[in-house]
Short mmCIF file of C-alpha atoms in Angstrom, two decimals:
data_model
loop_
_atom_site.label_atom_id
_atom_site.label_comp_id
_atom_site.label_asym_id
_atom_site.label_seq_id
_atom_site.Cartn_x
_atom_site.Cartn_y
_atom_site.Cartn_z
CA MET A 1 -0.33 -0.12 0.19
CA GLU A 2 1.13 3.67 -0.89
CA GLU A 3 2.62 5.73 1.74
CA LYS A 4 2.36 9.53 1.85
CA VAL A 5 4.46 11.41 4.58
CA TYR A 6 3.10 15.05 5.80
CA ASP A 7 4.19 18.07 7.91
CA VAL A 8 0.10 18.10 9.22
CA ALA A 9 -2.51 15.97 8.44
CA VAL A 10 -6.03 17.35 9.25
CA LEU A 11 -8.70 14.84 9.25
CA GLY A 12 -12.08 16.20 8.66
CA GLY A 13 -13.32 18.58 6.34
CA GLY A 14 -15.99 20.56 8.28
CA PRO A 15 -15.66 24.05 9.24
CA ALA A 16 -13.01 23.47 11.90
CA GLY A 17 -11.16 21.09 9.40
CA ILE A 18 -10.59 23.84 6.78
CA ALA A 19 -9.49 26.40 9.28
CA ALA A 20 -7.08 23.56 10.65
CA ALA A 21 -5.56 23.37 6.99
CA LEU A 22 -5.02 26.36 5.76
CA SER A 23 -3.55 28.16 9.04
CA SER A 24 -1.14 24.84 9.29
CA ALA A 25 -0.42 25.69 5.57
CA ARG A 26 0.18 29.18 5.76
CA SER A 27 2.22 28.22 8.83
CA GLY A 28 4.39 26.91 6.27
CA ALA A 29 3.75 23.54 6.76
CA ARG A 30 3.15 20.88 4.19
CA THR A 31 -0.75 19.74 5.25
CA ILE A 32 -3.17 17.47 3.95
CA LEU A 33 -7.11 17.84 4.64
CA VAL A 34 -8.56 14.35 4.56
CA GLU A 35 -12.78 14.14 4.16
CA ARG A 36 -14.79 11.49 3.61
CA TYR A 37 -17.62 13.36 1.96
CA GLY A 38 -17.07 14.41 -1.83
CA PHE A 39 -17.32 18.04 -0.68
CA LEU A 40 -16.33 20.02 2.18
CA GLY A 41 -18.11 21.90 4.68
CA GLY A 42 -19.24 19.17 7.77
CA MET A 43 -22.45 19.89 9.27
CA SER A 44 -22.63 23.65 7.49
CA THR A 45 -23.23 21.73 4.61
CA ALA A 46 -23.95 18.05 4.88
CA ALA A 47 -26.49 18.78 7.47
CA MET A 48 -27.49 21.87 6.95
CA VAL A 49 -26.62 23.79 9.89
CA TYR A 50 -27.66 27.46 9.17
CA PRO A 51 -27.30 30.14 9.62
CA TRP A 52 -23.81 30.54 11.41
CA MET A 53 -24.34 31.61 15.36
CA THR A 54 -22.64 34.07 16.40
CA PHE A 55 -19.56 36.00 15.70
CA HIS A 56 -20.01 38.21 18.38
CA SER A 57 -21.31 38.43 22.05
CA ALA A 58 -24.66 39.46 23.48
CA VAL A 59 -23.76 43.29 23.41
CA GLY A 60 -22.48 43.04 19.82
CA GLU A 61 -18.52 42.70 20.73
CA HIS A 62 -16.96 40.85 17.66
CA VAL A 63 -15.12 38.50 19.21
CA ILE A 64 -14.52 35.97 16.20
CA LYS A 65 -12.50 36.97 13.59
CA GLY A 66 -9.54 35.25 11.70
CA ILE A 67 -9.96 32.44 9.14
CA ALA A 68 -13.73 32.67 10.12
CA GLN A 69 -14.34 36.22 8.91
CA GLU A 70 -12.26 36.30 6.10
CA ILE A 71 -14.63 33.25 4.65
CA VAL A 72 -17.35 35.64 5.62
CA ASP A 73 -15.91 38.21 3.55
CA ARG A 74 -15.31 36.06 0.53
CA LEU A 75 -18.92 34.94 0.74
CA MET A 76 -20.00 38.51 1.16
CA ALA A 77 -17.75 39.57 -2.16
CA LEU A 78 -19.27 36.49 -4.11
CA GLY A 79 -22.96 37.78 -3.12
CA ALA A 80 -23.13 34.42 -1.35
CA SER A 81 -23.80 36.16 1.90
CA PRO A 82 -24.98 39.26 3.58
CA GLY A 83 -22.68 39.59 6.42
CA HIS A 84 -23.49 39.14 10.04
CA LEU A 85 -27.59 40.40 10.58
CA ARG A 86 -29.47 40.79 13.79
CA ASP A 87 -30.99 37.76 15.01
CA THR A 88 -34.56 38.61 14.82
CA ILE A 89 -35.42 36.14 17.48
CA GLY A 90 -33.11 37.75 20.18
CA PHE A 91 -31.24 34.54 20.86
CA THR A 92 -28.06 36.05 20.01
CA HIS A 93 -26.96 39.37 19.21
CA THR A 94 -25.94 38.00 15.25
CA LEU A 95 -26.38 35.44 12.71
CA THR A 96 -24.79 35.10 9.58
CA PRO A 97 -26.70 33.47 6.40
CA TYR A 98 -24.39 31.58 3.79
CA HIS A 99 -25.09 29.91 0.57
CA PRO A 100 -23.79 26.70 1.05
CA GLU A 101 -23.01 25.56 -2.51
CA VAL A 102 -20.71 28.92 -2.68
CA TYR A 103 -19.34 27.67 0.51
CA LYS A 104 -18.43 24.65 -0.60
CA VAL A 105 -16.45 25.86 -4.06
CA LEU A 106 -14.72 28.57 -1.93
CA ALA A 107 -13.26 26.42 0.88
CA PHE A 108 -12.01 24.72 -2.20
CA GLU A 109 -10.29 27.53 -3.57
CA MET A 110 -9.06 28.96 -0.34
CA LEU A 111 -7.11 25.27 0.48
CA GLU A 112 -5.75 25.71 -3.51
CA GLU A 113 -4.52 29.21 -2.93
CA ALA A 114 -2.99 27.77 0.63
CA GLY A 115 -1.29 24.66 -1.14
CA VAL A 116 -3.22 22.37 1.02
CA GLU A 117 -3.80 18.76 -0.65
CA LEU A 118 -6.98 17.49 -0.50
CA LEU A 119 -8.20 14.11 -0.24
CA LEU A 120 -12.25 13.68 -0.53
CA HIS A 121 -14.07 10.32 -0.60
CA THR A 122 -11.74 9.07 2.07
CA SER A 123 -12.53 7.67 5.69
CA ILE A 124 -9.98 7.14 8.51
CA ILE A 125 -10.09 3.33 9.37
CA ASP A 126 -7.23 2.62 11.85
CA VAL A 127 -5.07 5.01 13.94
CA GLN A 128 -1.59 3.16 14.38
CA THR A 129 0.38 4.41 17.81
CA ASP A 130 4.30 3.93 18.95
CA GLN A 131 4.73 1.23 21.04
CA ALA A 132 4.30 3.12 24.03
CA GLY A 133 0.76 4.30 22.80
CA GLU A 134 1.39 7.90 23.35
CA ARG A 135 2.43 9.43 19.61
CA ILE A 136 0.52 8.93 16.04
CA ASP A 137 2.69 6.79 13.84
CA ARG A 138 0.33 6.82 11.01
CA VAL A 139 -3.41 6.73 9.64
CA GLN A 140 -5.03 4.04 7.45
CA VAL A 141 -7.65 5.43 5.27
CA TYR A 142 -10.18 3.58 2.72
CA ASN A 143 -11.29 5.15 -0.74
CA LYS A 144 -11.86 3.84 -4.17
CA SER A 145 -8.64 3.22 -4.52
CA GLY A 146 -8.17 0.70 -1.96
CA THR A 147 -6.59 1.32 1.22
CA SER A 148 -3.47 3.18 2.23
CA TYR A 149 -1.32 4.80 5.09
CA LEU A 150 -0.67 8.61 5.75
CA GLN A 151 2.00 9.28 7.83
CA ALA A 152 2.20 13.18 9.58
CA LYS A 153 4.75 14.67 11.97
CA ALA A 154 1.44 16.42 13.62
CA TYR A 155 -2.29 15.59 13.10
CA VAL A 156 -5.68 17.14 13.68
CA ASP A 157 -8.64 15.70 15.04
CA ALA A 158 -11.67 17.45 13.07
CA THR A 159 -13.83 14.39 12.41
CA GLY A 160 -16.40 16.02 14.90
CA ASP A 161 -16.89 12.60 16.82
CA GLY A 162 -13.22 12.53 18.21
CA ASP A 163 -12.71 9.40 16.02
CA VAL A 164 -9.07 9.85 15.34
CA ALA A 165 -8.53 10.02 19.16
CA TYR A 166 -10.52 7.60 20.33
CA MET A 167 -8.87 4.96 17.93
CA ALA A 168 -5.46 6.50 19.11
CA GLY A 169 -6.21 5.69 22.77
CA ALA A 170 -7.29 8.98 24.18
CA PRO A 171 -9.64 9.36 27.08
CA TRP A 172 -13.07 10.62 26.39
CA GLU A 173 -16.31 11.08 28.11
CA GLN A 174 -19.67 11.75 26.46
CA GLY A 175 -23.43 13.07 27.27
CA ASN A 176 -24.75 14.39 30.36
CA ASP A 177 -24.54 12.74 33.87
CA THR A 178 -26.61 9.39 32.36
CA HIS A 179 -24.25 9.58 29.19
CA ASN A 180 -27.16 10.64 26.92
CA VAL A 181 -26.26 13.28 24.04
CA GLN A 182 -28.11 16.27 22.61
CA PRO A 183 -30.64 15.05 20.26
CA MET A 184 -30.48 14.99 16.42
CA THR A 185 -32.06 17.02 13.89
CA MET A 186 -33.01 16.46 10.12
CA LYS A 187 -32.89 20.44 8.71
CA PHE A 188 -34.29 20.84 5.68
CA ARG A 189 -35.26 23.72 3.33
CA MET A 190 -38.63 24.69 2.14
CA LYS A 191 -38.94 27.30 -0.66
CA GLY A 192 -42.07 29.30 -2.00
CA VAL A 193 -42.49 31.10 1.53
CA ASP A 194 -44.40 34.45 1.57
CA LEU A 195 -41.81 35.72 4.46
CA GLN A 196 -44.19 39.00 4.80
CA LYS A 197 -47.08 37.14 5.46
CA VAL A 198 -45.01 35.25 8.47
CA LYS A 199 -43.84 39.00 9.80
CA GLN A 200 -47.61 40.16 9.63
CA TYR A 201 -48.63 37.36 11.89
CA MET A 202 -45.63 38.08 14.17
CA GLN A 203 -46.62 41.57 14.53
CA GLU A 204 -50.36 40.86 15.12
CA ASN A 205 -49.81 37.42 17.64
CA PRO A 206 -46.39 38.71 19.61
CA SER A 207 -47.31 36.46 22.85
CA GLN A 208 -46.93 33.25 20.34
CA PHE A 209 -43.23 33.78 19.85
CA TYR A 210 -40.09 33.91 21.81
CA HIS A 211 -39.92 35.97 24.14
CA LYS A 212 -36.93 38.02 22.95
CA SER A 213 -37.75 38.47 19.81
CA LEU A 214 -37.58 42.04 18.15
CA ILE A 215 -41.07 41.83 16.50
CA ALA A 216 -41.17 45.52 17.09
CA LYS A 217 -38.30 46.13 14.97
CA LEU A 218 -39.47 44.15 11.85
CA ASP A 219 -40.16 47.13 9.55
CA HIS A 220 -36.73 48.06 10.14
CA LEU A 221 -34.89 44.41 10.41
CA PRO A 222 -34.57 41.92 7.87
CA LEU A 223 -36.90 38.89 9.36
CA THR A 224 -33.91 36.53 9.77
CA GLY A 225 -35.12 34.11 12.32
CA VAL A 226 -38.40 32.68 14.18
CA MET A 227 -39.05 31.37 17.06
CA GLY A 228 -42.70 30.25 18.25
CA PHE A 229 -46.11 29.69 16.71
CA TYR A 230 -46.76 27.98 19.96
CA ASP A 231 -50.17 27.82 19.35
CA LYS A 232 -50.27 26.46 16.49
CA TRP A 233 -47.64 23.78 17.13
CA ASN A 234 -49.12 22.94 20.49
CA ALA A 235 -52.92 22.33 18.47
CA ALA A 236 -51.26 20.16 15.84
CA ASP A 237 -49.89 17.68 18.57
CA LEU A 238 -47.19 16.19 16.11
CA PRO A 239 -45.13 13.44 17.52
CA ILE A 240 -41.83 15.62 17.84
CA GLN A 241 -40.27 16.55 21.04
CA ARG A 242 -40.17 20.28 20.41
CA GLU A 243 -41.95 23.29 22.07
CA GLY A 244 -42.35 25.15 18.78
CA VAL A 245 -41.78 26.42 15.34
CA LEU A 246 -37.48 27.28 14.63
CA PHE A 247 -36.57 28.47 11.29
CA PHE A 248 -34.33 30.93 9.61
CA SER A 249 -34.42 32.64 6.33
CA GLY A 250 -32.67 32.31 3.03
CA PRO A 251 -30.33 31.93 1.81
CA HIS A 252 -32.99 32.72 -1.22
CA GLU A 253 -35.82 35.37 -0.48
CA ASP A 254 -38.86 32.82 -0.74
CA GLU A 255 -36.53 29.78 1.24
CA VAL A 256 -36.13 29.23 5.21
CA LEU A 257 -34.38 26.45 6.99
CA ILE A 258 -36.29 24.53 9.17
CA ASN A 259 -34.92 23.13 12.54
CA VAL A 260 -37.94 21.50 14.16
CA SER A 261 -37.45 17.48 13.63
CA ARG A 262 -35.92 15.70 16.94
CA VAL A 263 -34.87 12.42 17.71
CA SER A 264 -33.72 11.87 20.74
CA GLY A 265 -32.31 8.61 23.00
CA LEU A 266 -29.85 7.45 20.11
CA ASP A 267 -26.14 7.32 20.51
CA PRO A 268 -24.59 9.21 17.21
CA THR A 269 -21.36 6.72 17.69
CA HIS A 270 -23.29 3.71 17.50
CA ILE A 271 -24.03 2.72 13.60
CA GLU A 272 -27.39 0.81 14.49
CA ASP A 273 -28.77 4.25 16.23
CA LEU A 274 -27.55 6.44 13.81
CA THR A 275 -29.35 4.68 11.17
CA LYS A 276 -32.52 4.79 13.12
CA ALA A 277 -32.10 8.35 13.50
CA GLU A 278 -31.53 8.95 9.50
CA ILE A 279 -34.82 6.91 8.88
CA GLU A 280 -36.76 8.83 11.87
CA GLY A 281 -35.49 11.84 10.88
CA ARG A 282 -36.63 11.99 7.19
CA LYS A 283 -40.20 10.75 8.09
CA GLN A 284 -40.42 14.10 10.37
CA VAL A 285 -39.70 16.15 7.31
CA LEU A 286 -42.68 14.63 5.53
CA GLN A 287 -44.72 14.97 8.95
CA LEU A 288 -43.25 18.95 8.91
CA GLU A 289 -43.89 20.13 5.30
CA SER A 290 -47.56 18.97 6.07
CA PHE A 291 -47.55 20.62 9.05
CA PHE A 292 -46.08 24.29 7.65
CA GLN A 293 -48.32 24.20 4.80
CA GLN A 294 -51.39 23.68 6.72
CA HIS A 295 -50.74 25.46 9.52
CA ILE A 296 -48.45 28.07 9.44
CA PRO A 297 -49.40 31.28 7.70
CA GLY A 298 -46.96 32.09 4.63
CA PHE A 299 -46.37 28.27 3.70
CA GLU A 300 -49.47 27.23 2.05
CA LYS A 301 -47.50 26.93 -1.29
CA ALA A 302 -44.06 26.17 0.23
CA VAL A 303 -42.49 22.71 -0.57
CA VAL A 304 -39.53 21.03 0.67
CA ALA A 305 -36.72 22.11 -1.48
CA ALA A 306 -33.65 20.46 0.21
CA VAL A 307 -32.92 17.64 2.73
CA GLY A 308 -29.85 17.31 4.68
CA SER A 309 -27.20 14.66 3.36
CA GLN A 310 -27.27 12.97 6.69
CA ILE A 311 -28.91 13.97 9.88
CA GLY A 312 -27.21 16.75 12.18
CA VAL A 313 -25.46 15.73 15.18
CA ARG A 314 -24.81 18.12 18.14
CA GLU A 315 -22.95 16.16 20.45
CA THR A 316 -20.96 12.71 20.86
CA ARG A 317 -17.56 12.39 22.21
CA ARG A 318 -15.76 14.55 24.10
CA ILE A 319 -11.85 13.84 24.02
CA ILE A 320 -10.46 14.96 27.83
CA GLY A 321 -7.21 17.39 27.49
CA HIS A 322 -5.05 18.79 29.81
CA TYR A 323 -8.27 21.10 30.84
CA VAL A 324 -11.51 20.56 30.69
CA LEU A 325 -13.84 23.67 30.24
CA ASN A 326 -16.65 24.11 32.36
CA GLY A 327 -20.42 25.83 32.44
CA LEU A 328 -19.05 28.02 35.05
CA ASP A 329 -15.47 29.09 32.92
CA VAL A 330 -18.56 30.05 30.30
CA LEU A 331 -21.03 31.77 32.35
CA ASP A 332 -18.61 34.02 34.22
CA ALA A 333 -16.93 35.27 31.29
CA ARG A 334 -13.81 33.51 32.20
CA ARG A 335 -10.17 34.25 30.89
CA PHE A 336 -7.23 32.08 30.33
CA GLU A 337 -3.49 33.22 29.90
CA ASP A 338 -3.14 30.64 27.16
CA VAL A 339 -6.53 31.52 25.38
CA ILE A 340 -6.27 30.78 21.85
CA ALA A 341 -10.26 31.38 21.02
CA ARG A 342 -13.19 33.22 22.17
CA SER A 343 -16.82 32.87 21.83
CA GLY A 344 -19.90 34.67 23.32
CA TYR A 345 -22.66 32.10 22.82
CA PRO A 346 -24.53 30.97 25.38
CA ILE A 347 -24.84 27.69 27.02
CA ASP A 348 -27.69 26.04 24.96
CA ILE A 349 -28.71 22.41 25.72
CA HIS A 350 -31.19 20.86 24.04
CA ASN A 351 -33.11 18.12 26.36
CA PRO A 352 -31.39 14.60 25.77
CA GLU A 353 -33.94 13.06 27.34
CA GLY A 354 -37.23 14.56 26.02
CA LYS A 355 -38.62 18.32 25.02
CA GLY A 356 -37.36 21.66 26.35
CA VAL A 357 -33.64 23.66 25.83
CA THR A 358 -31.87 25.06 28.38
CA ALA A 359 -30.07 28.82 27.67
CA ASN A 360 -27.86 30.16 30.14
CA PHE A 361 -26.09 33.31 29.12
CA ILE A 362 -23.13 34.59 29.91
CA ARG A 363 -22.39 37.45 32.35
CA GLU A 364 -22.78 40.82 31.31
CA GLY A 365 -23.60 39.90 28.01
CA GLY A 366 -19.47 38.99 27.55
CA ALA A 367 -17.51 36.32 26.07
CA TYR A 368 -15.55 33.23 27.63
CA ASP A 369 -11.75 32.14 26.63
CA ILE A 370 -11.02 28.74 25.42
CA PRO A 371 -7.63 27.91 26.94
CA TYR A 372 -4.86 25.80 24.50
CA ARG A 373 -5.09 23.08 26.73
CA SER A 374 -8.49 21.83 25.79
CA ILE A 375 -7.42 21.28 22.23
CA VAL A 376 -4.83 18.92 23.35
CA PRO A 377 -5.43 15.66 24.41
CA LEU A 378 -4.22 13.51 27.46
CA LYS A 379 -1.90 10.81 26.22
CA ILE A 380 -1.07 11.50 22.42
CA SER A 381 1.56 13.55 22.12
CA ASN A 382 1.21 14.62 18.55
CA LEU A 383 -2.62 15.26 17.98
CA LEU A 384 -4.51 18.28 17.96
CA LEU A 385 -8.41 18.72 18.70
CA ALA A 386 -10.68 20.94 16.68
CA GLY A 387 -14.28 21.17 16.55
CA ARG A 388 -17.01 20.06 18.85
CA CYS A 389 -14.73 16.81 20.02
CA ILE A 390 -12.24 19.42 22.06
CA SER A 391 -12.06 18.72 26.15
CA THR A 392 -15.22 20.51 27.65
CA THR A 393 -18.12 19.24 30.04
CA HIS A 394 -21.47 18.80 28.54
CA GLU A 395 -22.63 21.88 29.60
CA ALA A 396 -19.77 23.93 27.97
CA GLN A 397 -19.57 21.38 24.96
CA ALA A 398 -23.38 22.92 24.55
CA THR A 399 -21.76 26.55 23.16
CA THR A 400 -18.20 25.33 21.68
CA ARG A 401 -19.89 23.15 19.57
CA LEU A 402 -21.66 26.43 17.33
CA THR A 403 -19.64 27.05 13.87
CA PRO A 404 -18.04 30.14 14.49
CA SER A 405 -16.51 28.35 17.67
CA CYS A 406 -15.42 25.59 15.80
CA MET A 407 -13.73 27.57 13.12
CA ALA A 408 -11.66 29.75 15.69
CA ILE A 409 -10.66 26.32 17.26
CA GLY A 410 -9.53 24.87 13.93
CA GLN A 411 -7.03 27.78 12.94
CA ALA A 412 -5.54 27.36 16.76
CA ALA A 413 -5.47 23.93 16.12
CA GLY A 414 -3.78 24.44 12.91
CA ILE A 415 -1.08 26.93 13.85
CA ALA A 416 -0.24 24.86 16.74
CA ALA A 417 0.47 21.56 14.60
CA ALA A 418 2.89 23.41 11.99
CA LEU A 419 4.48 24.59 15.68
CA THR A 420 5.25 21.14 16.41
CA VAL A 421 7.24 20.57 13.49
CA LYS A 422 8.89 23.59 13.63
CA HIS A 423 9.92 23.41 17.10
CA HIS A 424 10.22 19.39 17.18
CA CYS A 425 7.97 19.15 19.79
CA ASN A 426 4.83 17.72 21.81
CA ALA A 427 1.81 19.50 21.35
CA ILE A 428 1.78 20.28 24.90
CA ASP A 429 4.83 22.05 24.53
CA VAL A 430 4.15 24.54 21.62
CA PRO A 431 5.17 28.02 22.89
CA ILE A 432 1.99 29.26 23.80
CA THR A 433 3.05 33.07 23.41
CA GLU A 434 4.17 32.63 19.89
CA LEU A 435 1.09 30.74 18.92
CA GLN A 436 -0.94 33.69 20.14
CA GLN A 437 0.78 36.03 18.32
CA ARG A 438 0.33 33.79 14.92
CA LEU A 439 -3.16 33.73 15.97
CA ILE A 440 -2.97 37.81 16.34
CA GLU A 441 -1.16 38.15 13.14
CA GLY A 442 -4.06 36.03 11.37
CA LYS A 443 -6.48 38.63 12.53
CA ALA A 444 -7.84 36.27 15.39
CA VAL A 445 -9.45 37.95 18.62
CA LEU A 446 -7.69 36.83 21.81
CA TYR A 447 -8.28 39.82 24.01
#
C-alpha cells in the first residue's frame, strides 16, 4: 500500500478542519486535508446547519474574526452572504446567513491557494501509534483506490466525533450524567415561503413567539429567524419533542431553513442508532412539511426544496484534554492565559431525554476564553483537537460546538500543529506566546 508523508494531516473537512488546514499550510507546513464526503463543510453543508451563530457577544462585541471572518468576507464579495445580521429571534446578537453551495466551492479555492493537498471520499479506518501508545505513527484510510496509509509529524482531529483520538486511545467521555447526548435534527429547506405574511402574523400575535424576539423592530430589520407559533404547534400535537417552530430565512428570498425535527435517545457513535436516526429524521421532514403547509401562515404554497445529506449531530465524544472547560468558565466569561479563541454564544442544551432547551447566558453579555490546554488531548503527544470534540463538560460543549467557535478553534489547532513540527516538540509544549502571536497576526481576537 502506498504511504505518503506530511508535516500535518488534518482529518475531517468541516468548518474546523478547513480552518485548521488553512492555518497549518499558511504557517509553512506541508498539509493534507482528508474528508469522507465529496465536498467540504461538515455539518454546515452535509447537515445544513444554517445560519452561522454567532461571531459576536450578546452586547455586540465582534469576538470571532481570523479565518472565520475571512470566509464571511469572501462569501460577501461573491454575493453569497449578507454578512452579520441581527438575530430577530433575539437569542444571539447576530447570525450569519450564507449560501452552502458557494461555501463548498470557496473552501476548495482557499485550500488550493494555501497549497493544501486534499483527499475527498476518504475515511479514516485505523490509527497506529508507537509502541508506548503515546504518539500517532500513521493513519490508515480507505477510498475508491483501496486502503493506504498517511503519515504526518502532527495530526488534527477535526472529525467532529473525535474518531482519530478515540482510535488512538485518548481518554474521552460523552453526554450528560447519564451519558445521554443532545438530540439529533434532520434539517431541511422549504421554498415558496411568503415571509411578509409570516412577519404580519408575528406583529399581530407577539405573545406566540420567543419572548426576546425583535418583533417591534421588524419594520426596520430583515426577518432572519423565527421561534414560536406556539399555539399552532401545540394544537397540531405532532409526535416530535419540540415546544414550537424554529426556522431561519434564506439564502434566497422565499426560502427558509427548518430546525424543528428532533430524534432523541440515540447515540450517533453507534451505527445502529445513527441508522435509526436517519430514517426517523426523514419521516419527520415529511410530517413537518405537511404541518407547515396546513398551519403556518405564509407556508401555504411552500414545498421541501432540500434535505440534509445526513442528520445533524450536536454532541458525541468529548476528548479529555489537559484542561476541561466547564459551564462556570463560560457563564463567568473566564479569561485564560493560554487563550486561543473566544466565543459569545450562550450555553444551549437541547434536552437529551425529551422536550425542552436549557439556555444560560454569559455574564454581562460578555465572551469566554477557550484555553489551548482544551485542544490538547491527554496521552497522545502529536495530536490536536478541533471542533465539537474538544475537552469540555457537557454544559460547555453546548456553546463550543457552534460553527464560528469551531472555526476559531480550528485556526488555532492548525497553527499549533505546524509549530510542533517547527520546534520538534509535543503538542502540549508548543510555545503559547508564539501561537498567540500567530493567531493575532491572522486577525483572530484573543483579548
